[in-house]
Coordinates of C-alpha atoms and ligand atoms in Angstrom, one line a residue:
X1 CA -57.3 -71.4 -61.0
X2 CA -60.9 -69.8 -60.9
X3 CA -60.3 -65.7 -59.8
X4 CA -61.9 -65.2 -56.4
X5 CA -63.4 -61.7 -55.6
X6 CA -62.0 -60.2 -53.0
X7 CA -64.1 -57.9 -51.0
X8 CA -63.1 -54.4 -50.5
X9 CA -61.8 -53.4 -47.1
X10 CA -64.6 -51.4 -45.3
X11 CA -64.1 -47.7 -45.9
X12 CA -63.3 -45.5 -42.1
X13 CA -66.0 -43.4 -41.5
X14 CA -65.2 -39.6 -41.5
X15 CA -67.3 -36.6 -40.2
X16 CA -66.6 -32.8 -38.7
X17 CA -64.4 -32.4 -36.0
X18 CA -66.9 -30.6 -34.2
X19 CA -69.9 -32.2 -33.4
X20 CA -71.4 -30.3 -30.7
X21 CA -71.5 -27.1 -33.5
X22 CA -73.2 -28.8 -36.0
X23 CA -75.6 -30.3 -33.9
X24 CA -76.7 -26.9 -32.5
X25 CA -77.0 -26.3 -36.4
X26 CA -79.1 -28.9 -36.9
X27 CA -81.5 -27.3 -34.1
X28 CA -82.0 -24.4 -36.1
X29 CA -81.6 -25.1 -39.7
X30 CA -82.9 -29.1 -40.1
X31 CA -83.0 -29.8 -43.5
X32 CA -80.3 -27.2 -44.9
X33 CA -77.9 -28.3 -42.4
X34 CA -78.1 -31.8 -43.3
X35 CA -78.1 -31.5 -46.8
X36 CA -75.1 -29.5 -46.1
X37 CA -73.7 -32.2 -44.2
X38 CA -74.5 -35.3 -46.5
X39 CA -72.8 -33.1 -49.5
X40 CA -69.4 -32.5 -47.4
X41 CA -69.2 -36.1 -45.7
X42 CA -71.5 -38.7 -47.8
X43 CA -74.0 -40.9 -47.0
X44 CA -72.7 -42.4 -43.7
X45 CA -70.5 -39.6 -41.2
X46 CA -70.2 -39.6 -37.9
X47 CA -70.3 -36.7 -35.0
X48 CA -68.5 -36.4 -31.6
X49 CA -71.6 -34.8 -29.3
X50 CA -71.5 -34.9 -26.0
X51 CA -69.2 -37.7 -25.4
X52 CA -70.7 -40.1 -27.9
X53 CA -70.0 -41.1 -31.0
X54 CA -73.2 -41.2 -33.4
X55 CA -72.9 -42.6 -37.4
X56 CA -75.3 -40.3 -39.0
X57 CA -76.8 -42.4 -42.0
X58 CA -78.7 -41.4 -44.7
X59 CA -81.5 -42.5 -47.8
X60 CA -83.9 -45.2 -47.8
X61 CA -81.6 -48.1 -48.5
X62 CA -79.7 -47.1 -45.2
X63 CA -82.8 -46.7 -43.2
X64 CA -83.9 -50.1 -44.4
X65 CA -81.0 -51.9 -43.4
X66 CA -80.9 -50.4 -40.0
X67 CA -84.5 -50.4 -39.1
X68 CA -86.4 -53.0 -40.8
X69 CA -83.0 -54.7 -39.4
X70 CA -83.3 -58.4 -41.1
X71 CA -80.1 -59.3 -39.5
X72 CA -80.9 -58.2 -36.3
X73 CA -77.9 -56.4 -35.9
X74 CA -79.1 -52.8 -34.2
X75 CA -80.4 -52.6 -30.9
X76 CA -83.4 -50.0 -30.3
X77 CA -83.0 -50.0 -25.9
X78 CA -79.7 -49.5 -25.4
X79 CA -79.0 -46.8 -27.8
X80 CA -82.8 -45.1 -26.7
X81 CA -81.5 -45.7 -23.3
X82 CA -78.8 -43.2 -23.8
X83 CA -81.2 -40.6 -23.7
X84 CA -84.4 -41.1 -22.2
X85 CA -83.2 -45.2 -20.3
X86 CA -83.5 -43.3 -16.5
X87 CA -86.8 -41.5 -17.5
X88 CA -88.9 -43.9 -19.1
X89 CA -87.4 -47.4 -18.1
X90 CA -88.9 -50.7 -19.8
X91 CA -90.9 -48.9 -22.3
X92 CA -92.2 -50.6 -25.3
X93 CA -89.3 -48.7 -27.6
X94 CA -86.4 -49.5 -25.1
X95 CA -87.3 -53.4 -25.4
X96 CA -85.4 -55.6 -27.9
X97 CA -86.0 -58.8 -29.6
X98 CA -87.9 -61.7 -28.1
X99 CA -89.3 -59.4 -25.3
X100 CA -90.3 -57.0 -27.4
X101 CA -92.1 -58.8 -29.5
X102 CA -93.8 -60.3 -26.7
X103 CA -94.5 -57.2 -24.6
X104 CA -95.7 -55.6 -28.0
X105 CA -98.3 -58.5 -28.8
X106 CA -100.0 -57.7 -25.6
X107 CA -99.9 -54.3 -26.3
X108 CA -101.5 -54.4 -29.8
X109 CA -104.6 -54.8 -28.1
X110 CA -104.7 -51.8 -27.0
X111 CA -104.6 -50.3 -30.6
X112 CA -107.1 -52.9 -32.6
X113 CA -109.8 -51.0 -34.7
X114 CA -112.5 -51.2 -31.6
X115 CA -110.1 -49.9 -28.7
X116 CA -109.6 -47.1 -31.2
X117 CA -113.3 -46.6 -31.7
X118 CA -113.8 -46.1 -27.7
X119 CA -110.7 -44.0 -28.0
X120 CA -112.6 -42.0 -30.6
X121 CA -116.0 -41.8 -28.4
X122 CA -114.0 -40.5 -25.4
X123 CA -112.2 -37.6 -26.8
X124 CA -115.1 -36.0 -29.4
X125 CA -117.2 -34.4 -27.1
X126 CA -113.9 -33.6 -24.9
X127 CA -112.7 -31.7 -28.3
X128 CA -116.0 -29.8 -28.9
X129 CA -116.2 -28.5 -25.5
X130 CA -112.2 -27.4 -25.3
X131 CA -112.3 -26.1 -29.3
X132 CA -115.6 -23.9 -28.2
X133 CA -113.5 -21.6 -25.8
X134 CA -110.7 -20.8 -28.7
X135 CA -113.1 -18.2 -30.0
X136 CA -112.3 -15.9 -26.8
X137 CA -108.3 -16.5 -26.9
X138 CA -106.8 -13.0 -27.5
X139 CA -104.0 -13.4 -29.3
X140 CA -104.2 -17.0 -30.1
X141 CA -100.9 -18.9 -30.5
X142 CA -101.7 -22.4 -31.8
X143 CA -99.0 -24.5 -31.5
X144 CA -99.6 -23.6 -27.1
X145 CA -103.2 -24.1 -27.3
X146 CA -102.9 -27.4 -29.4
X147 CA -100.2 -28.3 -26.7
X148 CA -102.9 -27.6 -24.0
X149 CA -105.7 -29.1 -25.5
X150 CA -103.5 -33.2 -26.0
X151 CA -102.3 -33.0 -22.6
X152 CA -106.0 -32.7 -21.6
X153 CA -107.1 -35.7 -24.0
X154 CA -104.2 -37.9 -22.7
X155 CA -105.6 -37.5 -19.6
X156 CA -109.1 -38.3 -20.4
X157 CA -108.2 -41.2 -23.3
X158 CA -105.4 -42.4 -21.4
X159 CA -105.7 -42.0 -17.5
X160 CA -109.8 -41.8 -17.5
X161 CA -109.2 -41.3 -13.9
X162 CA -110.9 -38.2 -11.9
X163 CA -108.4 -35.7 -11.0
X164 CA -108.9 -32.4 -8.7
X165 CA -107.7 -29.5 -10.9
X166 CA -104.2 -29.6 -8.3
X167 CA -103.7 -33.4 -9.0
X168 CA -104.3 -32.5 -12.6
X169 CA -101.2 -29.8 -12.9
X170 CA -99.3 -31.8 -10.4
X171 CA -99.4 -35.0 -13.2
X172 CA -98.7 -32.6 -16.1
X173 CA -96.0 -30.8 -14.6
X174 CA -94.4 -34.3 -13.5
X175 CA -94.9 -35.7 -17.2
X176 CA -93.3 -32.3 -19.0
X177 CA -90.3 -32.7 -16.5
X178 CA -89.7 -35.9 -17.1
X179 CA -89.8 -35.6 -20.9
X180 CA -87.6 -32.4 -21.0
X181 CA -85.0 -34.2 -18.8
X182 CA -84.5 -36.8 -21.7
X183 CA -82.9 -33.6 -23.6
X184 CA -80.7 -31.8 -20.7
X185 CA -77.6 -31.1 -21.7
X186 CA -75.9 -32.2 -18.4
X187 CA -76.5 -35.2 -18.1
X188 CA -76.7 -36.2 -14.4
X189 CA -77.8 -35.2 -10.8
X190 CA -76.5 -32.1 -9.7
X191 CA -76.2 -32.0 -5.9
X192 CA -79.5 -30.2 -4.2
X193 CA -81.7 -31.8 -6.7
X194 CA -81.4 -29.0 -8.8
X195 CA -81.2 -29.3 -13.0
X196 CA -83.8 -30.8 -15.5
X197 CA -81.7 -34.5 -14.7
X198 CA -82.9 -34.6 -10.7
X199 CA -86.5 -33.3 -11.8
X200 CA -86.8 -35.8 -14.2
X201 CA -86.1 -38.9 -11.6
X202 CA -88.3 -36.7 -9.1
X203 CA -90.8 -36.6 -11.8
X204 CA -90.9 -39.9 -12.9
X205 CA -91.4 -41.1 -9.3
X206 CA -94.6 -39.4 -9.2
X207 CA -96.0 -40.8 -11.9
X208 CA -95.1 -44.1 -10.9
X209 CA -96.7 -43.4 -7.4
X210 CA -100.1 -42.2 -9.6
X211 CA -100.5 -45.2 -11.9
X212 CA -99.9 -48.0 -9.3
X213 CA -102.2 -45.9 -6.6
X214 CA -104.5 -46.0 -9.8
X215 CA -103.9 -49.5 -11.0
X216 CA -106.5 -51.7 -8.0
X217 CA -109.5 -49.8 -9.2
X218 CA -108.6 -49.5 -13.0
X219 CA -107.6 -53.6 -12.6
X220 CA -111.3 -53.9 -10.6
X221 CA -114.0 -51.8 -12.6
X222 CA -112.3 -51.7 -16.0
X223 CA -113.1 -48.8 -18.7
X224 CA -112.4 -47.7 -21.9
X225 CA -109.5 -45.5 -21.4
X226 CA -106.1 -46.8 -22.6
X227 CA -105.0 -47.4 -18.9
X228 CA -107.6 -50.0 -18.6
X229 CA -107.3 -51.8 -21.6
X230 CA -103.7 -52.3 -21.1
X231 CA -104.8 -53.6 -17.7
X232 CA -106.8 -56.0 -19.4
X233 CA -105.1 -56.8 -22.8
X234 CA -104.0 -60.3 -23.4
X235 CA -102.3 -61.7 -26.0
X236 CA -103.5 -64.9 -27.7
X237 CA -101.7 -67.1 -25.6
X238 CA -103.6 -65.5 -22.4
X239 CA -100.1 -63.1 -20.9
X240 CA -101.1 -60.4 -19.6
X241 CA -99.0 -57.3 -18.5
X242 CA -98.0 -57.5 -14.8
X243 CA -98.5 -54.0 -12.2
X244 CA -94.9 -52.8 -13.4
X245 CA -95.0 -53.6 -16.5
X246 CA -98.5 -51.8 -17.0
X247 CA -97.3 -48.4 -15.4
X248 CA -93.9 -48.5 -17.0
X249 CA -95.5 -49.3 -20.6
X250 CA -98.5 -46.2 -19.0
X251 CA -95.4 -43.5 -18.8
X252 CA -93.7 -44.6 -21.8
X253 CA -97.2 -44.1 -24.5
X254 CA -97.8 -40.6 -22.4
X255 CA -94.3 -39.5 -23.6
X256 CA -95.0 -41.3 -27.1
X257 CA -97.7 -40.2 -27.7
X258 CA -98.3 -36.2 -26.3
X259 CA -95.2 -34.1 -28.4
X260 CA -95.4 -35.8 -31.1
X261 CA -99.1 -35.4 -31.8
X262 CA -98.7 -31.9 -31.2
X263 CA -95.9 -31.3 -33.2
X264 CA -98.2 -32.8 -36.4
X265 CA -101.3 -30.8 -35.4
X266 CA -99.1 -27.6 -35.6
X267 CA -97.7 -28.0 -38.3
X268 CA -100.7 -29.2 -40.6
X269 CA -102.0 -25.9 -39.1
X270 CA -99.3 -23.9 -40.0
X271 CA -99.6 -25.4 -43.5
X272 CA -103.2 -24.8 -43.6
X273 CA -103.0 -21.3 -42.7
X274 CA -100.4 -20.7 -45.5
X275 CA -102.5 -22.3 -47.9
X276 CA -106.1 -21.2 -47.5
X277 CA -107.3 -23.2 -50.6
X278 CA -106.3 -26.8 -48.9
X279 CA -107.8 -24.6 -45.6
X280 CA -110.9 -24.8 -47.8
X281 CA -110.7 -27.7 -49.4
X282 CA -110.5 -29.4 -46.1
X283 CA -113.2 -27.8 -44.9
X284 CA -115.8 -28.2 -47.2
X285 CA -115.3 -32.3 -46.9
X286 CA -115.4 -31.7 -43.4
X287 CA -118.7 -30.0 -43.6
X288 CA -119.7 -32.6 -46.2
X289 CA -119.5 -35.4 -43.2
X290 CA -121.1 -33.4 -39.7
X291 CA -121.1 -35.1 -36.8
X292 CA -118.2 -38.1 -38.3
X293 CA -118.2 -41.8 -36.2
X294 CA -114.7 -43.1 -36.6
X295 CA -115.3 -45.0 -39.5
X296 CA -116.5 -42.2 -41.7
X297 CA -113.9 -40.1 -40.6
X298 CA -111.5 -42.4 -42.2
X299 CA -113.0 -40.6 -45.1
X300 CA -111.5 -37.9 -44.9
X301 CA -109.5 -38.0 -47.5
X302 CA -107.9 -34.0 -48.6
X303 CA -106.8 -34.2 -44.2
X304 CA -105.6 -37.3 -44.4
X305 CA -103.2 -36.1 -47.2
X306 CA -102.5 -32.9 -46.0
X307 CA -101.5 -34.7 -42.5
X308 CA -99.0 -36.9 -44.3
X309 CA -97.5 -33.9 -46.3
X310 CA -97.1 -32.4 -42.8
X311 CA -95.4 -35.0 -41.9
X312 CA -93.5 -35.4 -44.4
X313 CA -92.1 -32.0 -43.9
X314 CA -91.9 -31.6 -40.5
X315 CA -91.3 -35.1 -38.9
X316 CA -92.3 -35.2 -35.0
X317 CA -89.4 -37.8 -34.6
X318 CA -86.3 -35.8 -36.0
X319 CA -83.9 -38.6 -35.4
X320 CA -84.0 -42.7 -34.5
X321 CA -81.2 -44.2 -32.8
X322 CA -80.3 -47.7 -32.7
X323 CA -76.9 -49.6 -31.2
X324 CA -74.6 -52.1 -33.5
X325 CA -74.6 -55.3 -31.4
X326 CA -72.0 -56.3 -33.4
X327 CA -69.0 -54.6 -35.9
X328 CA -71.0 -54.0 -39.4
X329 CA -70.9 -52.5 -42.2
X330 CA -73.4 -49.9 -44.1
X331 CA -73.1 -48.7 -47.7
X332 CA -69.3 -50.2 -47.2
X333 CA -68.3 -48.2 -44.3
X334 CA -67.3 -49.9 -41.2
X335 CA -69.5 -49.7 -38.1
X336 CA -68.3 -50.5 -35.0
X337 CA -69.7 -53.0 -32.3
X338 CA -71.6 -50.5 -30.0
X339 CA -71.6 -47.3 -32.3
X340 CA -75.0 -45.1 -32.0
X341 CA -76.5 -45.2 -35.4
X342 CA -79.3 -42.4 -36.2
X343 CA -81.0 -41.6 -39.0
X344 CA -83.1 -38.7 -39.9
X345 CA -86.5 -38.6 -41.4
X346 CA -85.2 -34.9 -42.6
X347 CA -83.3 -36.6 -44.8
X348 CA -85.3 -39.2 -46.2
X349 CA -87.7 -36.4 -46.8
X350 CA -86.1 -34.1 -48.6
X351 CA -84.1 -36.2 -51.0
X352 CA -84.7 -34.7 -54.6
X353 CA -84.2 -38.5 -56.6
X354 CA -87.4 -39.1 -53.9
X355 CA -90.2 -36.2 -54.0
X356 CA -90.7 -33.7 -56.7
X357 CA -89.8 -30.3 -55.4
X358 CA -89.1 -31.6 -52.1
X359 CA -89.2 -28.1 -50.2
X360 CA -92.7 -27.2 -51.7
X361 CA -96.4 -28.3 -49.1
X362 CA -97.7 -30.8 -52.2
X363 CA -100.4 -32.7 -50.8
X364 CA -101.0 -34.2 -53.9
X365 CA -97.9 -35.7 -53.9
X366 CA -99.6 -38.9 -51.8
X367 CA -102.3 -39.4 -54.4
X368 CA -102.4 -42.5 -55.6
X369 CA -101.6 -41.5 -58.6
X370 CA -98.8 -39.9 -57.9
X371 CA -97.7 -41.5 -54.6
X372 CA -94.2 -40.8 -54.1
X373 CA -94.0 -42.2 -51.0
X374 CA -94.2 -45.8 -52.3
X375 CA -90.6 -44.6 -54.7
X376 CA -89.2 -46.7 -51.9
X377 CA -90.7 -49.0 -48.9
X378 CA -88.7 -46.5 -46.0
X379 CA -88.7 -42.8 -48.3
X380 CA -91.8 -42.2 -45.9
X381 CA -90.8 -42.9 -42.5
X382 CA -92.3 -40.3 -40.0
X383 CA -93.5 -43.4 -38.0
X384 CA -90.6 -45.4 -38.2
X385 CA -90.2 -48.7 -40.4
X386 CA -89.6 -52.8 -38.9
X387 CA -90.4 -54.1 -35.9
X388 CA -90.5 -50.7 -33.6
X389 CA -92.5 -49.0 -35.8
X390 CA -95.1 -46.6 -33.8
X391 CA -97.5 -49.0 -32.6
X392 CA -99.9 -45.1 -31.9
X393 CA -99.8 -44.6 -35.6
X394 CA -103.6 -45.0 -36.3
X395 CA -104.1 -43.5 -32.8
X396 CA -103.0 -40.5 -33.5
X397 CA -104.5 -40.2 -37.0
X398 CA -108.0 -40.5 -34.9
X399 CA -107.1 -37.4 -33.0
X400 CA -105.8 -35.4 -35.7
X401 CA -109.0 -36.0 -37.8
X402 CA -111.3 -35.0 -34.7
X403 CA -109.2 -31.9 -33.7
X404 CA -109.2 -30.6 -37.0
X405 CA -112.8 -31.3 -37.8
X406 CA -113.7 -29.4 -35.5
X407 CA -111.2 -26.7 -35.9
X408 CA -112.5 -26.6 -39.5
X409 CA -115.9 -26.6 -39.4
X410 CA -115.9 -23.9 -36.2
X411 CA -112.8 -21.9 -37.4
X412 CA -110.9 -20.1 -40.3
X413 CA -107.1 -19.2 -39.4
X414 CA -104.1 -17.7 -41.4
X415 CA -100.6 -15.9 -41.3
X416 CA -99.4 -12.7 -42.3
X417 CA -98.3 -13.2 -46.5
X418 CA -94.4 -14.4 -46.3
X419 CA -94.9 -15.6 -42.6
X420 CA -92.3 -19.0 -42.3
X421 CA -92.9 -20.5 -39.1
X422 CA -89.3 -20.8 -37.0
X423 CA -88.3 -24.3 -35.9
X424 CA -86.1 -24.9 -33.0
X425 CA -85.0 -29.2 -32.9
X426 CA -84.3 -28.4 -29.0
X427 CA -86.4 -32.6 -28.8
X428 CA -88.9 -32.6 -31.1
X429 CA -89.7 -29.9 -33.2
X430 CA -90.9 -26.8 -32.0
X431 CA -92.2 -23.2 -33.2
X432 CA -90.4 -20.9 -31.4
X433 CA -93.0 -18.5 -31.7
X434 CA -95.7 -20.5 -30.4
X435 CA -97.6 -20.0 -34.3
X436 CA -99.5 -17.1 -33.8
X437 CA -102.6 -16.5 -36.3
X438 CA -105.2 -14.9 -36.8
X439 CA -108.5 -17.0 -36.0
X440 CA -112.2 -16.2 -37.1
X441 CA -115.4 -17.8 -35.7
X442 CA -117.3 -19.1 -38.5
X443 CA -120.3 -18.4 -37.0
X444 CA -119.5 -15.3 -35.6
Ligands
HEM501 C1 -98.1 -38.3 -35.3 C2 -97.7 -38.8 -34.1 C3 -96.6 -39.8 -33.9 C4 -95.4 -39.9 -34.5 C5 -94.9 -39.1 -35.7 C6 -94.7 -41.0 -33.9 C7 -93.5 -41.5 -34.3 C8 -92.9 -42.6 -33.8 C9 -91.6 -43.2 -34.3 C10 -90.7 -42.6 -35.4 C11 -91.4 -44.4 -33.7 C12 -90.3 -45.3 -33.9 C13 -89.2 -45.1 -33.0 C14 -88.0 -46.1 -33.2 O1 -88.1 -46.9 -34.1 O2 -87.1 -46.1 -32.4 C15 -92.5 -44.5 -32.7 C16 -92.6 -45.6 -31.8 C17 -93.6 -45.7 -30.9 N1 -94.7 -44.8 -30.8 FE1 -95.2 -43.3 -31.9 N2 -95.5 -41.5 -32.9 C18 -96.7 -40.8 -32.9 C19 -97.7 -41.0 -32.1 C20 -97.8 -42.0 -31.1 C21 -99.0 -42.2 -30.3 C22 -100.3 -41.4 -30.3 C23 -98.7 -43.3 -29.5 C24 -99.5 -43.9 -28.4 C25 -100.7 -43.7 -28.2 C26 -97.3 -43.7 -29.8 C27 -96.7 -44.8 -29.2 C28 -95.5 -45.3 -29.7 C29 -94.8 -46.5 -29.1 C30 -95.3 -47.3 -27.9 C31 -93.7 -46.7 -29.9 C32 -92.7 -47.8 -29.7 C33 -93.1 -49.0 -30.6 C34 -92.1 -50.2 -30.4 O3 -91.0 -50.0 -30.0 O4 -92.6 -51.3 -30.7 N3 -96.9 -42.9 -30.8 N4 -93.4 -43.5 -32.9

């Protein structure tokens, strides 16, 4: 009789006993703490934190299999839910499956090369205008002013709806406490309506009350602000998004798109001001291109590797969660029906069989000739890989290239020698410090 192979049993996963400690670990130290971590417990461990169970995986092949997700076996709403589900309900990342795909057709109009364009035309002049009072900041801290300045554009590129300076901090004020709540550490109303939880439902009922008092006029007299082309996006079968759907999908790309667009701004600045020759470099093909439409700021080609080197090194989204719909297994080790599965991009990012001197800002390393990332379809992954990648991916490359042309062309900036910016994971990655620098008027 022919020998049969007999599979091997799926291995148990193991992980630290205390997960709550290494998570607050993980806040401070990123990438040393899960090096640390992948050494002691290998490439699939999982950690107790508060109350769940999460299967940390790591490496490309891992990532692959979880979030390009062939066999549709991990969930992106329910295990998103778990965090953010009360905050930002029925957003395009908390869908699954057929209605995802579905809700995300429609949305992709939104995105196409020409909404982008408008997008563009919107927020230059909005950019110049803010960028030209930075000269006058005493004691500048960048990280807070590039914080300011996309809360501003999301208001002009996304809402393009009048607001009274009060209605303006009333909506950005609701829309920070609603995206801090997804973070609390307690986890539910505390009686009196006190506590980042209560302020987040309180918060997320006035933006709904905004966009559907907004919604009749956008619906009516149209525009080309991202509010009104998700009014008006269809998909090529003629569905269209209904009231709800509109300001939940409105709420969710605010979130999407404000922290993490910051978070790569600051640190590309952070890099830049460490390294004045990419500063320059940068610079002088800015100056090479005044006055850039959309199209020829796709041109810019030293920022647009510099960007992804940023990225690279400091990811906006520090981990992606997804729920087994079914008992699985990854790299041989058993995963339960209903486990939390994350993965970090701080791990795919730093792997040495990946990038060369993984620790080191290399934008080169994205060259084409050299081009590292493409080792491995998901060794690059800031924006996510399969189905729920970021659908604000190009989006957000059109702000970065108009903030920092004009930040470039205006501005020189550095750090004291030895300066290391301080992280703290507390959502998304912060500076603790805020990134103070030192900034000089070019034309001063
Ligand atoms: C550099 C800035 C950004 C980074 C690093 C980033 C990162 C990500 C990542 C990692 C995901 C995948 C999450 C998952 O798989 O669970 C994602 C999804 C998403 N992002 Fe972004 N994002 C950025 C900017 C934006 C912007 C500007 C927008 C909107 C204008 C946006 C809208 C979205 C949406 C709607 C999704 C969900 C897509 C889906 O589920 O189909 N993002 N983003």
């Amino acid at each position: 009789m022919a020998d049969v192979a007999i599979p091997a049993p799926a291995r148990e996963v193991t992980g630290p006993a205390l997960g709550l400690v290494h998570l607050l670990r993980l806040r401070r130290e990123p990438v040393a703490h899960s090096t640390w971590l992948r050494e002691n417990y290998g490439d699939v461990y999982r950690m107790h934190v508060f109350g769940t169970e999460m299967y940390v995986v790591s490496g490309p092949d891992a990532f692959e299999q979880v979030f390009v997700n062939r066999d549709k076996v991990f969930a992106s709403g329910p295990a998103w839910s778990h965090f953010i589900g009360p905050f930002f309900p029925r957003g395009l990342m908390l869908l699954d499956f057929e209605e995802h795909l579905h809700h995300r057709r429609i949305m992709q109009q939104a995105f196409g090369a020409d909404a982008l364009r408008r997008y563009h035309a919107i927020e230059r002049p909005h950019i110049a205008r803010r960028l030209a009072g930075w000269g006058n900041v005493s004691q500048p801290r960048l990280q807070r002013m590039l914080k300011d300045l996309t809360l501003d554009l999301a208001l002009e590129v996304f809402v393009g709806v009048d607001l009274t300076d009060a209605e303006r901090a009333r909506i950005n004020k609701a829309f920070i406490a609603a995206v801090r709540a997804g973070t609390s550490i307690v986890r539910r109303p505390l009686p009196g309506g006190i506590g980042p939880w209560s302020q987040g439902l309180a918060a997320r009922r006035t933006l709904e009350e905004f966009f559907f008092a907004a919604l009749p006029d956008k619906r009516r007299h149209g525009g080309d602000d991202l509010f009104a082309q998700l009014c008006h996006a269809r998909d090529d079968e003629g569905n269209e998004f209904t009231d709800a759907d509109v300001v939940n999908h409105m709420i969710f790309l605010l979130m999407a798109a404000h922290d993490t667009t910051t978070t790569t701004m600051t640190s590309m600045a952070y890099q830049l001001a460490r390294s004045q020759e990419w500063q320059q470099r940068c610079r002088e093909e800015c100056l090479a291109l005044p006055d850039p439409s959309y199209d020829d700021a796709l041109g810019l080609t030293a920022l647009d590797l510099v960007m992804k080197e940023s990225l690279r090194l400091c990811a906006p989204v520090p981990s992606i969660p997804r729920m087994a719909t079914r008992e699985t297994t990854i790299d041989g080790y058993r995963i339960p029906a209903g486990a939390i599965v994350t993965n970090s991009p701080y791990q795919n990012h730093y792997l040495a069989e990946v990038w060369r001197d993984p620790t080191r800002f290399d934008p080169e390393r994205f060259a084409p000739d050299r081009a590292e990332d493409k080792v491995h379809r998901t060794a690059f992954v800031p924006f996510g890989a399969g189905v729920h990648k970021c659908i604000g991916m190009y989006f957000a490359g059109v702000q970065v290239r108009a903030v920092f042309h004009e930040l470039l062309t205006h501005y020189r900036w550095s750090v004291p020698d030895g300066y290391e910016m301080p992280i703290d994971l507390v959502a998304l990655p912060v500076a603790r410090d805020g990134l103070p620098v030192r900034l000089e008027r070019l034309d001063a």
